[in-house]
Short mmCIF file of C-alpha atoms in Angstrom, two decimals:
data_model
loop_
_atom_site.label_atom_id
_atom_site.label_comp_id
_atom_site.label_asym_id
_atom_site.label_seq_id
_atom_site.Cartn_x
_atom_site.Cartn_y
_atom_site.Cartn_z
CA UNK A 93 29.74 -31.72 39.49
CA UNK A 94 30.84 -31.04 35.92
CA UNK A 95 28.54 -33.74 34.54
CA UNK A 96 25.60 -32.27 36.48
CA UNK A 97 26.26 -28.81 35.13
CA UNK A 98 26.50 -30.13 31.57
CA UNK A 99 23.23 -32.00 32.00
CA UNK A 100 21.52 -28.92 33.42
CA UNK A 101 22.81 -26.76 30.56
CA UNK A 102 21.61 -29.29 28.01
CA UNK A 103 18.17 -29.37 29.61
CA UNK A 104 17.90 -25.58 29.49
CA UNK A 105 18.91 -25.58 25.81
CA UNK A 106 16.26 -28.23 25.05
CA UNK A 107 13.61 -26.11 26.80
CA UNK A 108 14.64 -23.01 24.86
CA UNK A 109 14.23 -24.78 21.52
CA UNK A 110 11.17 -26.85 22.39
CA UNK A 111 7.77 -25.51 21.28
CA UNK A 112 5.89 -23.70 24.03
CA UNK A 113 2.53 -25.40 24.59
CA UNK A 114 1.10 -23.43 27.47
CA UNK A 115 -2.65 -22.77 27.70
CA UNK A 116 -2.36 -19.27 26.25
CA UNK A 117 -0.55 -20.50 23.15
CA UNK A 118 -3.01 -23.36 22.78
CA UNK A 119 -5.89 -20.90 22.91
CA UNK A 120 -4.20 -18.71 20.30
CA UNK A 121 -3.66 -21.69 17.98
CA UNK A 122 -7.31 -22.76 18.32
CA UNK A 123 -8.43 -19.22 17.59
CA UNK A 124 -6.31 -18.96 14.46
CA UNK A 125 -7.43 -22.39 13.29
CA UNK A 126 -11.11 -21.58 13.79
CA UNK A 127 -10.87 -18.20 12.08
CA UNK A 128 -8.85 -19.75 9.26
CA UNK A 129 -11.69 -22.25 8.73
CA UNK A 130 -14.10 -19.31 8.47
CA UNK A 131 -11.95 -17.62 5.83
CA UNK A 132 -11.78 -20.89 3.89
CA UNK A 133 -15.58 -21.03 3.86
CA UNK A 134 -15.71 -17.40 2.71
CA UNK A 135 -13.25 -18.10 -0.09
CA UNK A 136 -15.36 -21.04 -1.27
CA UNK A 137 -18.52 -18.93 -1.12
CA UNK A 138 -17.02 -16.08 -3.19
CA UNK A 139 -16.00 -18.63 -5.81
CA UNK A 140 -19.53 -20.08 -5.97
CA UNK A 141 -22.72 -18.74 -4.38
CA UNK A 142 -21.32 -15.25 -3.69
CA UNK A 143 -19.73 -14.76 -7.11
CA UNK A 144 -22.72 -13.09 -8.77
CA UNK A 145 -23.76 -10.81 -5.88
CA UNK A 146 -20.10 -9.90 -5.27
CA UNK A 147 -19.69 -8.83 -8.91
CA UNK A 148 -22.94 -6.89 -8.62
CA UNK A 149 -21.80 -5.15 -5.43
CA UNK A 150 -18.48 -4.12 -6.97
CA UNK A 151 -20.25 -2.76 -10.04
CA UNK A 152 -22.79 -0.85 -7.91
CA UNK A 153 -20.05 0.65 -5.72
CA UNK A 154 -17.86 1.53 -8.70
CA UNK A 155 -20.66 3.26 -10.57
CA UNK A 156 -21.92 5.23 -7.58
CA UNK A 157 -21.99 8.94 -8.37
CA UNK A 158 -21.86 9.75 -4.66
CA UNK A 159 -20.12 8.17 -1.70
CA UNK A 160 -20.23 4.78 -0.01
CA UNK A 161 -22.00 5.08 3.34
CA UNK A 162 -20.87 2.25 5.61
CA UNK A 163 -22.92 1.51 8.72
CA UNK A 164 -23.18 -1.07 11.49
CA UNK A 165 -23.49 -1.45 15.26
CA UNK A 166 -21.17 -2.96 17.84
CA UNK A 167 -18.33 -5.08 16.49
CA UNK A 168 -19.86 -4.85 13.01
CA UNK A 169 -19.69 -1.09 13.39
CA UNK A 170 -16.00 -1.21 14.26
CA UNK A 171 -15.36 -3.39 11.22
CA UNK A 172 -17.45 -0.99 9.14
CA UNK A 173 -15.28 1.94 10.18
CA UNK A 174 -12.20 0.10 9.01
CA UNK A 175 -13.86 -0.83 5.70
CA UNK A 176 -14.87 2.80 5.11
CA UNK A 177 -11.31 3.93 5.83
CA UNK A 178 -9.90 1.34 3.41
CA UNK A 179 -12.33 2.41 0.69
CA UNK A 180 -11.44 6.07 1.17
CA UNK A 181 -7.71 5.43 1.03
CA UNK A 182 -7.95 3.38 -2.16
CA UNK A 183 -9.94 5.74 -4.32
CA UNK A 184 -13.56 5.04 -3.32
CA UNK A 185 -15.04 8.02 -1.42
CA UNK A 186 -16.58 6.58 1.75
CA UNK A 187 -17.34 7.35 5.37
CA UNK A 188 -18.98 5.66 8.32
CA UNK A 189 -22.38 6.72 9.68
CA UNK A 190 -23.39 5.36 13.06
CA UNK A 191 -27.00 4.12 12.95
CA UNK A 192 -27.91 5.70 16.28
CA UNK A 193 -26.58 9.09 15.21
CA UNK A 194 -28.40 8.64 11.91
CA UNK A 195 -31.68 8.60 13.85
CA UNK A 196 -30.76 11.96 15.37
CA UNK A 197 -29.98 13.93 12.25
CA UNK A 198 -27.11 12.17 10.48
CA UNK A 199 -29.53 10.73 7.91
CA UNK A 200 -29.04 14.11 6.25
CA UNK A 201 -25.51 12.99 5.40
CA UNK A 202 -26.89 10.35 3.02
CA UNK A 203 -27.78 11.47 -0.49
CA UNK A 204 -29.79 9.68 -3.22
CA UNK A 205 -26.67 9.14 -5.36
CA UNK A 206 -24.82 7.40 -2.50
CA UNK A 207 -24.67 3.65 -1.83
CA UNK A 208 -25.24 2.24 1.66
CA UNK A 209 -23.16 -0.74 2.78
CA UNK A 210 -24.72 -2.14 5.98
CA UNK A 211 -23.13 -4.79 8.19
CA UNK A 212 -25.04 -7.00 10.62
CA UNK A 213 -24.24 -10.63 11.31
CA UNK A 214 -27.81 -11.45 12.32
CA UNK A 215 -29.42 -8.97 9.94
CA UNK A 216 -31.88 -8.04 12.69
CA UNK A 217 -30.03 -5.14 14.30
CA UNK A 218 -32.76 -2.81 15.54
CA UNK A 219 -30.57 0.30 15.32
CA UNK A 220 -30.35 -0.09 11.52
CA UNK A 221 -34.09 0.45 11.09
CA UNK A 222 -33.88 4.21 10.43
CA UNK A 223 -31.21 3.82 7.75
CA UNK A 224 -33.07 0.92 6.12
CA UNK A 225 -36.30 2.91 5.98
CA UNK A 226 -34.49 5.99 4.69
CA UNK A 227 -32.71 4.04 1.96
CA UNK A 228 -35.97 2.48 0.80
CA UNK A 229 -37.89 5.77 0.93
CA UNK A 230 -35.35 7.68 -1.17
CA UNK A 231 -34.24 4.74 -3.34
CA UNK A 232 -30.67 4.80 -2.04
CA UNK A 233 -29.02 1.53 -3.16
CA UNK A 234 -28.43 -0.82 -0.22
CA UNK A 235 -25.82 -3.58 -0.05
CA UNK A 236 -26.00 -5.90 2.96
CA UNK A 237 -23.22 -7.96 4.53
CA UNK A 238 -24.98 -10.47 6.76
CA UNK A 239 -25.16 -14.19 7.49
CA UNK A 240 -28.92 -14.31 6.82
CA UNK A 241 -30.37 -13.23 3.52
CA UNK A 242 -33.88 -13.80 4.90
CA UNK A 243 -33.36 -11.30 7.74
CA UNK A 244 -34.84 -7.80 7.89
CA UNK A 245 -31.60 -6.37 6.49
CA UNK A 246 -31.26 -9.01 3.79
CA UNK A 247 -34.91 -8.73 2.74
CA UNK A 248 -34.64 -4.97 2.25
CA UNK A 249 -31.26 -4.93 0.51
CA UNK A 250 -30.74 -4.60 -3.23
CA UNK A 251 -27.71 -6.86 -3.05
CA UNK A 252 -26.99 -9.36 -0.27
CA UNK A 253 -23.48 -10.64 0.43
CA UNK A 254 -24.40 -13.60 2.60
CA UNK A 255 -21.53 -14.74 4.79
CA UNK A 256 -21.23 -18.49 5.43
CA UNK A 257 -22.18 -19.69 8.90
CA UNK A 258 -18.97 -20.38 10.76
CA UNK A 259 -18.05 -21.28 14.30
CA UNK A 260 -16.88 -18.41 16.49
CA UNK A 261 -13.42 -18.80 18.01
CA UNK A 262 -14.91 -17.84 21.37
CA UNK A 263 -15.38 -21.16 23.27
CA UNK A 264 -18.84 -19.99 24.35
CA UNK A 265 -19.82 -19.05 20.80
CA UNK A 266 -20.71 -15.54 21.99
CA UNK A 267 -17.89 -13.05 21.30
CA UNK A 268 -17.78 -12.03 17.62
CA UNK A 269 -14.45 -13.38 16.36
CA UNK A 270 -14.65 -15.53 13.26
CA UNK A 271 -17.70 -13.58 12.10
CA UNK A 272 -15.94 -10.20 12.29
CA UNK A 273 -12.83 -11.66 10.66
CA UNK A 274 -14.96 -12.72 7.70
CA UNK A 275 -16.69 -9.33 7.56
CA UNK A 276 -13.33 -7.59 7.53
CA UNK A 277 -11.93 -9.92 4.88
CA UNK A 278 -14.97 -9.41 2.65
CA UNK A 279 -14.57 -5.65 3.03
CA UNK A 280 -10.95 -5.96 1.92
CA UNK A 281 -12.07 -8.06 -1.06
CA UNK A 282 -14.48 -5.31 -2.11
CA UNK A 283 -11.84 -2.59 -1.67
CA UNK A 284 -9.18 -4.40 -3.70
CA UNK A 285 -11.64 -5.35 -6.45
CA UNK A 286 -12.68 -1.68 -6.67
CA UNK A 287 -9.07 -0.53 -6.63
CA UNK A 288 -8.20 -2.77 -9.56
CA UNK A 289 -11.39 -1.96 -11.46
CA UNK A 290 -10.64 1.77 -11.21
CA UNK A 291 -6.99 1.37 -12.16
CA UNK A 292 -5.93 2.95 -8.86
CA UNK A 293 -2.13 3.34 -8.91
CA UNK A 294 0.64 3.72 -6.34
CA UNK A 295 0.81 7.39 -7.33
CA UNK A 296 -2.91 7.77 -6.53
CA UNK A 297 -2.36 5.95 -3.25
CA UNK A 298 0.35 8.38 -2.29
CA UNK A 299 -2.03 11.31 -2.73
CA UNK A 300 -4.06 9.95 0.20
CA UNK A 301 -1.01 8.94 2.31
CA UNK A 302 1.41 11.91 2.24
CA UNK A 303 2.71 11.45 5.78
CA UNK A 304 4.87 9.01 7.69
CA UNK A 305 6.98 6.14 6.40
CA UNK A 306 4.21 5.04 4.04
CA UNK A 307 4.19 8.46 2.42
CA UNK A 308 7.97 8.35 2.09
CA UNK A 309 7.88 4.92 0.46
CA UNK A 310 5.41 6.20 -2.12
CA UNK A 311 7.52 9.14 -3.23
CA UNK A 312 8.89 9.11 -6.74
CA UNK A 313 12.36 9.99 -7.96
CA UNK A 314 10.85 13.14 -9.47
CA UNK A 315 9.91 14.28 -5.96
CA UNK A 316 13.51 14.07 -4.75
CA UNK A 317 15.74 14.78 -7.73
CA UNK A 318 17.79 17.91 -8.41
CA UNK A 319 17.15 19.58 -11.75
CA UNK A 320 18.25 22.44 -14.03
CA UNK A 321 21.57 24.07 -13.25
CA UNK A 322 22.20 21.61 -10.42
CA UNK A 323 22.93 18.82 -12.91
CA UNK A 324 26.66 18.00 -13.28
CA UNK A 325 26.90 17.73 -17.09
CA UNK A 326 29.71 18.21 -19.61
CA UNK A 327 30.33 17.34 -23.24
CA UNK A 328 32.58 14.40 -24.23
CA UNK A 329 35.11 16.77 -25.86
CA UNK A 330 35.50 18.90 -22.72
CA UNK A 331 38.91 18.62 -21.07
CA UNK A 332 39.10 17.02 -17.67
CA UNK A 333 40.54 20.11 -16.00
CA UNK A 334 37.26 21.93 -16.75
CA UNK A 335 35.17 18.81 -16.10
CA UNK A 336 36.67 18.37 -12.64
CA UNK A 337 35.65 21.90 -11.74
CA UNK A 338 32.03 21.09 -12.65
CA UNK A 339 32.17 17.79 -10.79
CA UNK A 340 33.53 19.45 -7.66
CA UNK A 341 31.16 22.41 -7.79
CA UNK A 342 28.00 20.30 -8.19
CA UNK A 343 29.10 17.98 -5.36
CA UNK A 344 27.29 14.79 -6.40
CA UNK A 345 30.48 12.76 -6.71
CA UNK A 346 29.85 12.11 -10.38
CA UNK A 347 29.65 13.76 -13.76
CA UNK A 348 27.23 13.08 -16.64
CA UNK A 349 28.55 13.19 -20.20
CA UNK A 350 25.99 14.28 -22.81
CA UNK A 351 26.12 14.62 -26.58
CA UNK A 352 25.06 17.62 -28.65
CA UNK A 353 21.41 16.50 -28.42
CA UNK A 354 21.59 16.28 -24.63
CA UNK A 355 21.53 12.48 -24.51
CA UNK A 356 23.40 10.76 -21.72
CA UNK A 357 26.45 8.98 -23.13
CA UNK A 358 28.33 8.08 -19.99
CA UNK A 359 29.31 8.96 -16.47
CA UNK A 360 32.50 9.79 -14.60
CA UNK A 361 32.69 8.80 -10.93
CA UNK A 362 35.37 8.95 -8.29
CA UNK A 363 36.21 5.37 -9.23
CA UNK A 364 36.79 6.37 -12.87
CA UNK A 365 39.16 9.10 -11.72
CA UNK A 366 41.17 6.65 -9.63
CA UNK A 367 41.40 4.19 -12.52
CA UNK A 368 42.71 6.89 -14.88
CA UNK A 369 44.87 8.68 -12.37
CA UNK A 370 48.06 9.98 -13.99
CA UNK A 371 49.98 13.13 -14.82
CA UNK A 372 48.03 13.55 -18.05
CA UNK A 373 44.54 13.17 -16.53
CA UNK A 374 43.63 16.84 -16.73
CA UNK A 375 44.68 17.03 -20.41
CA UNK A 376 42.42 14.15 -21.46
CA UNK A 377 38.77 14.59 -22.48
CA UNK A 378 35.71 13.56 -20.52
CA UNK A 379 34.78 11.16 -23.32
CA UNK A 380 38.03 9.27 -22.82
CA UNK A 381 37.53 8.84 -19.08
CA UNK A 382 33.79 8.14 -18.89
CA UNK A 383 32.10 4.81 -18.36
CA UNK A 384 29.57 4.28 -21.14
CA UNK A 385 25.92 3.23 -20.75
CA UNK A 386 25.57 4.24 -17.10
CA UNK A 387 22.71 3.05 -14.95
CA UNK A 388 19.82 5.49 -14.86
CA UNK A 389 16.21 5.75 -13.76
CA UNK A 390 13.14 7.86 -14.57
CA UNK A 391 11.36 10.57 -12.61
CA UNK A 392 8.32 8.28 -12.36
CA UNK A 393 10.21 5.46 -10.61
CA UNK A 394 9.21 4.89 -6.99
CA UNK A 395 11.92 6.10 -4.65
CA UNK A 396 12.41 2.73 -2.86
CA UNK A 397 12.95 1.01 -6.21
CA UNK A 398 15.58 3.57 -7.23
CA UNK A 399 17.31 3.26 -3.87
CA UNK A 400 17.35 -0.52 -4.22
CA UNK A 401 19.01 -0.14 -7.63
CA UNK A 402 21.66 2.13 -6.15
CA UNK A 403 22.34 -0.23 -3.26
CA UNK A 404 22.62 -3.23 -5.59
CA UNK A 405 25.02 -1.36 -7.88
CA UNK A 406 26.92 0.23 -4.98
CA UNK A 407 26.54 3.72 -6.35
CA UNK A 408 25.64 6.92 -4.52
CA UNK A 409 24.02 8.97 -7.29
CA UNK A 410 21.68 8.22 -10.17
CA UNK A 411 20.59 10.24 -13.18
CA UNK A 412 16.89 10.40 -14.02
CA UNK A 413 16.38 10.45 -17.78
CA UNK A 414 13.51 11.06 -20.15
CA UNK A 415 13.93 10.13 -23.83
CA UNK A 416 17.57 9.41 -23.06
CA UNK A 417 18.22 12.92 -21.74
CA UNK A 418 19.07 13.58 -18.07
CA UNK A 419 16.37 15.70 -16.43
CA UNK A 420 17.46 15.20 -12.85
CA UNK A 421 19.89 13.55 -10.48
CA UNK A 422 19.26 11.99 -7.10
CA UNK A 423 21.82 11.23 -4.38
CA UNK A 424 21.55 8.62 -1.65
CA UNK A 425 21.41 11.45 0.89
CA UNK A 426 18.19 12.68 -0.74
CA UNK A 427 16.54 9.35 0.08
CA UNK A 428 17.74 9.50 3.67
CA UNK A 429 16.44 13.02 4.15
CA UNK A 430 13.04 11.97 2.78
CA UNK A 431 12.85 8.98 5.11
CA UNK A 432 13.03 6.42 2.28
CA UNK A 433 14.60 3.21 3.56
#
């Protein structure tokens, strides 16, 4: 009986650690493999045949005095909405216009100084006709993302980003899968190239993402720090009996020591007090007790980076300095309240 139980237990352990090769997992692996092949083809195309038109598209989008109008129908339309949202959040004003709605008045949303980015795998999407005609009539620059440069869309476009022909992951070759993955990836390529060309920073990114955990992660120390009279500062010649009053009143668990020019010389923490504990502690000066060259940050430092520094150094408060002078202090509780983790 014992041997049987051991054998059964061993078999269950083997099953738990063996790779699962059911039909659903096999389908998922084939899908990922097929779409990965499509992305490989796209990468090769951008490095060769697409290099010149891609550079031209980035330049045209960057120099647009208006907005980027993204359009498409069906799955291409869904991808287009995501591309427009990515552009908008990374410093390129953009929005999505549905081609059908464009035929019923939304063409008025498109101005001559805009740039139209149209997506259609076949390039023959009938619903795009109104926008194509409008862009040609009013000389609105048109960039096409399609798999056929000789299509109606490609023939009318100023710049064609021709996607390589790739096998769809759908076993019937019908459901847009690999094709939409490549469209989405190319949109991301355009967005990141524009972001870098414009010098778009994390601070700029935060302006468009003020809410949620993303907004919290993009806060800077300057957004969280305490300033002015809240700073626990004393001079090196101040006696510890007076310094302890300041340290207790400010309640940061530390004390900054500054010279006559306001430069940060050192810091006194609870640990420093324990190390110098004695009957003469209150008669000694802050300069005698302080730890020199304390860790500090700047108001411009991203909050997660400052918190990481504090965690690595096992400290609970950090002075923010500018030109060597403390202009603020931030406590670990400030990060927690702001949702920075």
